[in-house]
Tab-separated table of C-alpha atoms in Angstrom:
chain	number	residue	atom	x	y	z
A	1	UNK	CA	104.868	175.815	65.271
A	2	UNK	CA	101.637	173.716	64.833
A	3	UNK	CA	99.520	174.188	61.223
A	4	UNK	CA	96.840	173.988	61.723
A	5	UNK	CA	93.642	173.627	59.310
A	6	UNK	CA	93.717	175.286	55.699
A	7	UNK	CA	95.363	178.512	56.715
A	8	UNK	CA	98.053	176.455	58.265
A	9	UNK	CA	98.622	178.779	61.768
A	10	UNK	CA	102.181	177.890	62.683
A	11	UNK	CA	103.328	178.456	65.903
A	12	UNK	CA	106.391	180.228	65.910
A	13	UNK	CA	107.604	180.024	69.582
A	14	UNK	CA	110.743	178.928	71.410
A	15	UNK	CA	109.350	175.706	69.069
A	16	UNK	CA	107.832	176.513	65.867
A	17	UNK	CA	105.863	173.110	66.449
A	18	UNK	CA	105.061	172.808	63.189
A	19	UNK	CA	102.282	169.968	62.843
A	20	UNK	CA	104.320	169.724	58.923
A	21	UNK	CA	107.296	167.725	59.023
A	22	UNK	CA	106.197	164.735	56.992
A	23	UNK	CA	107.779	162.203	58.403
A	24	UNK	CA	108.621	161.306	61.857
A	25	UNK	CA	111.908	162.298	63.022
A	26	UNK	CA	113.936	159.815	65.153
A	27	UNK	CA	117.882	160.429	64.943
A	28	UNK	CA	119.741	163.379	66.113
A	29	UNK	CA	122.339	165.714	63.852
A	30	UNK	CA	125.232	167.756	65.431
A	31	UNK	CA	125.270	171.062	63.359
A	32	UNK	CA	127.162	174.227	63.477
A	33	UNK	CA	125.515	176.544	64.787
A	34	UNK	CA	127.420	179.068	62.109
A	35	UNK	CA	129.023	176.274	59.338
A	36	UNK	CA	130.541	178.369	57.406
A	37	UNK	CA	131.336	177.299	53.381
A	38	UNK	CA	133.635	178.944	50.653
A	39	UNK	CA	132.101	181.009	48.497
A	40	UNK	CA	128.191	180.526	50.376
A	41	UNK	CA	126.844	184.196	52.678
A	42	UNK	CA	123.647	183.208	54.421
A	43	UNK	CA	121.071	185.446	55.810
A	44	UNK	CA	118.245	185.608	58.311
A	45	UNK	CA	115.982	187.944	59.227
A	46	UNK	CA	113.129	187.085	61.843
A	47	UNK	CA	110.083	190.478	61.174
A	48	UNK	CA	106.570	190.659	63.464
A	49	UNK	CA	103.277	191.671	61.388
A	50	UNK	CA	101.499	194.783	63.307
A	51	UNK	CA	99.196	196.516	61.447
A	52	UNK	CA	100.025	197.949	58.084
A	53	UNK	CA	102.294	194.447	57.331
A	54	UNK	CA	105.162	192.892	58.444
A	55	UNK	CA	108.431	194.625	59.861
A	56	UNK	CA	111.337	193.283	61.111
A	57	UNK	CA	112.523	192.451	64.485
A	58	UNK	CA	116.044	191.104	63.953
A	59	UNK	CA	118.137	190.611	60.608
A	60	UNK	CA	121.025	187.673	62.012
A	61	UNK	CA	121.347	190.105	65.219
A	62	UNK	CA	118.477	188.669	67.270
A	63	UNK	CA	121.941	188.072	68.982
A	64	UNK	CA	122.328	191.305	71.003
A	65	UNK	CA	119.053	192.031	71.405
A	66	UNK	CA	117.528	188.655	72.017
A	67	UNK	CA	114.175	190.012	70.067
A	68	UNK	CA	111.101	189.272	71.959
A	69	UNK	CA	107.842	188.352	70.968
A	70	UNK	CA	104.602	188.087	72.289
A	71	UNK	CA	103.231	184.001	72.405
A	72	UNK	CA	100.603	184.264	69.489
A	73	UNK	CA	102.094	186.578	67.111
A	74	UNK	CA	102.331	186.240	63.868
A	75	UNK	CA	105.779	186.591	62.311
A	76	UNK	CA	107.787	185.268	58.848
A	77	UNK	CA	110.930	183.905	59.157
A	78	UNK	CA	113.133	185.818	56.108
A	79	UNK	CA	116.890	183.726	54.670
A	80	UNK	CA	118.764	184.241	51.782
A	81	UNK	CA	122.025	182.869	50.858
A	82	UNK	CA	124.563	183.918	47.707
A	83	UNK	CA	124.086	180.697	46.166
A	84	UNK	CA	122.446	178.175	44.426
A	85	UNK	CA	122.023	175.067	46.526
A	86	UNK	CA	119.306	173.865	48.935
A	87	UNK	CA	117.630	175.369	51.954
A	88	UNK	CA	115.588	173.674	54.921
A	89	UNK	CA	114.631	175.886	57.917
A	90	UNK	CA	114.027	175.043	61.717
A	91	UNK	CA	112.172	176.372	64.777
A	92	UNK	CA	114.060	174.475	68.912
A	93	UNK	CA	112.744	175.663	71.167
A	94	UNK	CA	114.372	176.046	74.945
A	95	UNK	CA	113.192	172.852	75.657
A	96	UNK	CA	115.340	170.783	73.057
A	97	UNK	CA	112.056	170.949	70.711
A	98	UNK	CA	112.039	170.306	66.814
A	99	UNK	CA	110.189	171.464	63.770
A	100	UNK	CA	110.900	171.527	60.173
A	101	UNK	CA	109.197	174.915	58.837
A	102	UNK	CA	110.335	174.871	55.973
A	103	UNK	CA	109.737	173.515	53.068
A	104	UNK	CA	106.522	172.303	54.267
A	105	UNK	CA	103.176	170.284	52.674
A	106	UNK	CA	101.876	174.168	51.456
A	107	UNK	CA	105.359	174.762	50.351
A	108	UNK	CA	106.519	171.520	48.717
A	109	UNK	CA	104.155	168.490	47.310
A	110	UNK	CA	105.884	164.692	48.490
A	111	UNK	CA	108.570	164.369	51.326
A	112	UNK	CA	111.660	167.116	49.459
A	113	UNK	CA	114.462	166.654	51.600
A	114	UNK	CA	115.623	170.252	51.038
A	115	UNK	CA	113.735	172.694	48.796
A	116	UNK	CA	115.815	174.475	46.206
A	117	UNK	CA	116.889	178.136	45.960
A	118	UNK	CA	118.787	180.448	43.772
A	119	UNK	CA	121.328	182.892	44.791
A	120	UNK	CA	120.341	186.333	46.430
A	121	UNK	CA	116.672	185.433	45.790
A	122	UNK	CA	114.769	186.045	49.692
A	123	UNK	CA	112.905	183.588	50.978
A	124	UNK	CA	109.778	184.040	52.642
A	125	UNK	CA	108.268	181.662	55.021
A	126	UNK	CA	104.819	182.549	56.471
A	127	UNK	CA	103.940	186.053	55.227
A	128	UNK	CA	101.073	183.914	52.989
A	129	UNK	CA	97.520	183.541	53.710
A	130	UNK	CA	98.420	179.405	52.594
A	131	UNK	CA	101.099	178.955	55.334
A	132	UNK	CA	101.391	181.389	58.892
A	133	UNK	CA	103.621	181.537	61.982
A	134	UNK	CA	102.367	181.756	65.260
A	135	UNK	CA	105.283	182.762	68.619
A	136	UNK	CA	103.532	179.697	70.335
A	137	UNK	CA	104.517	177.969	73.984
A	138	UNK	CA	106.712	177.345	75.777
A	139	UNK	CA	107.922	180.396	76.704
A	140	UNK	CA	111.763	181.904	77.070
A	141	UNK	CA	114.725	181.448	74.570
A	142	UNK	CA	114.121	179.730	71.857
A	143	UNK	CA	116.402	179.576	68.029
A	144	UNK	CA	115.628	179.303	63.847
A	145	UNK	CA	117.883	177.260	62.381
A	146	UNK	CA	119.245	177.757	58.687
A	147	UNK	CA	121.627	174.684	56.943
A	148	UNK	CA	122.303	175.243	53.113
A	149	UNK	CA	123.465	172.291	51.570
A	150	UNK	CA	125.193	172.124	47.201
A	151	UNK	CA	122.680	169.855	46.487
A	152	UNK	CA	119.944	168.093	48.117
A	153	UNK	CA	121.802	164.943	48.673
A	154	UNK	CA	123.192	166.216	51.157
A	155	UNK	CA	120.550	167.317	53.608
A	156	UNK	CA	119.982	165.754	56.424
A	157	UNK	CA	118.378	162.592	56.076
A	158	UNK	CA	114.735	162.609	56.748
A	159	UNK	CA	114.583	160.663	60.760
A	160	UNK	CA	117.015	162.914	61.927
A	161	UNK	CA	117.054	166.630	63.093
A	162	UNK	CA	119.380	169.573	64.220
A	163	UNK	CA	121.284	169.219	66.892
A	164	UNK	CA	122.360	173.025	67.961
A	165	UNK	CA	126.536	171.727	68.766
A	166	UNK	CA	129.873	171.732	67.240
A	167	UNK	CA	129.649	169.466	64.346
A	168	UNK	CA	132.156	166.020	64.847
A	169	UNK	CA	132.273	165.770	60.964
A	170	UNK	CA	136.190	167.862	59.846
A	171	UNK	CA	134.448	169.668	56.913
A	172	UNK	CA	130.802	169.368	56.623
A	173	UNK	CA	130.046	169.855	53.421
A	174	UNK	CA	126.338	172.677	54.702
A	175	UNK	CA	126.488	176.125	55.336
A	176	UNK	CA	124.215	177.660	57.989
A	177	UNK	CA	123.177	179.813	60.657
A	178	UNK	CA	120.832	180.611	63.220
A	179	UNK	CA	119.124	183.898	64.331
A	180	UNK	CA	117.460	183.490	68.474
A	181	UNK	CA	114.474	184.939	69.607
A	182	UNK	CA	112.193	185.477	73.304
A	183	UNK	CA	108.495	184.630	72.918
A	184	UNK	CA	107.152	185.948	75.950
A	185	UNK	CA	103.326	185.490	77.290
A	186	UNK	CA	101.008	188.313	76.977
A	187	UNK	CA	100.950	191.074	79.520
């Protein structure tokens, strides 16, 4: 995803290239794609803008039918947790590129490590005029990753970025979920 100017047009493609990340991230942190945490359920939704607003492309089930999105499409990512906590949302492209898309400099002042979220409250990124998400290159399979923790201190360190794999820690202090989509060249 790439953020452009005050409208922050972010490219949510295989990699939501975000010039939004506030600091350089250099350390990979292996994370589970769908980590469970007692008492917490997470949901992710991907929406695409059509003539009448945004419509859902997938509601956490993109893995089954891989939502296909033309490069250049405006999209929104919505998420919800069933418990108060802190969240970060990342986009990862097929080449291993990553971008932190939430929190960002348009949603939070300073360098927030994670954004505070209230239980059962849906947060949508990319639906307003100040921060837009656009599907961008490269074409291919990408994923959106939601990382939730009970405290901000437990969030991913400022120098770290997530790499989907198998978390080596025995009982991670986070919950996570992902959805996948396919960015396609316009025909």
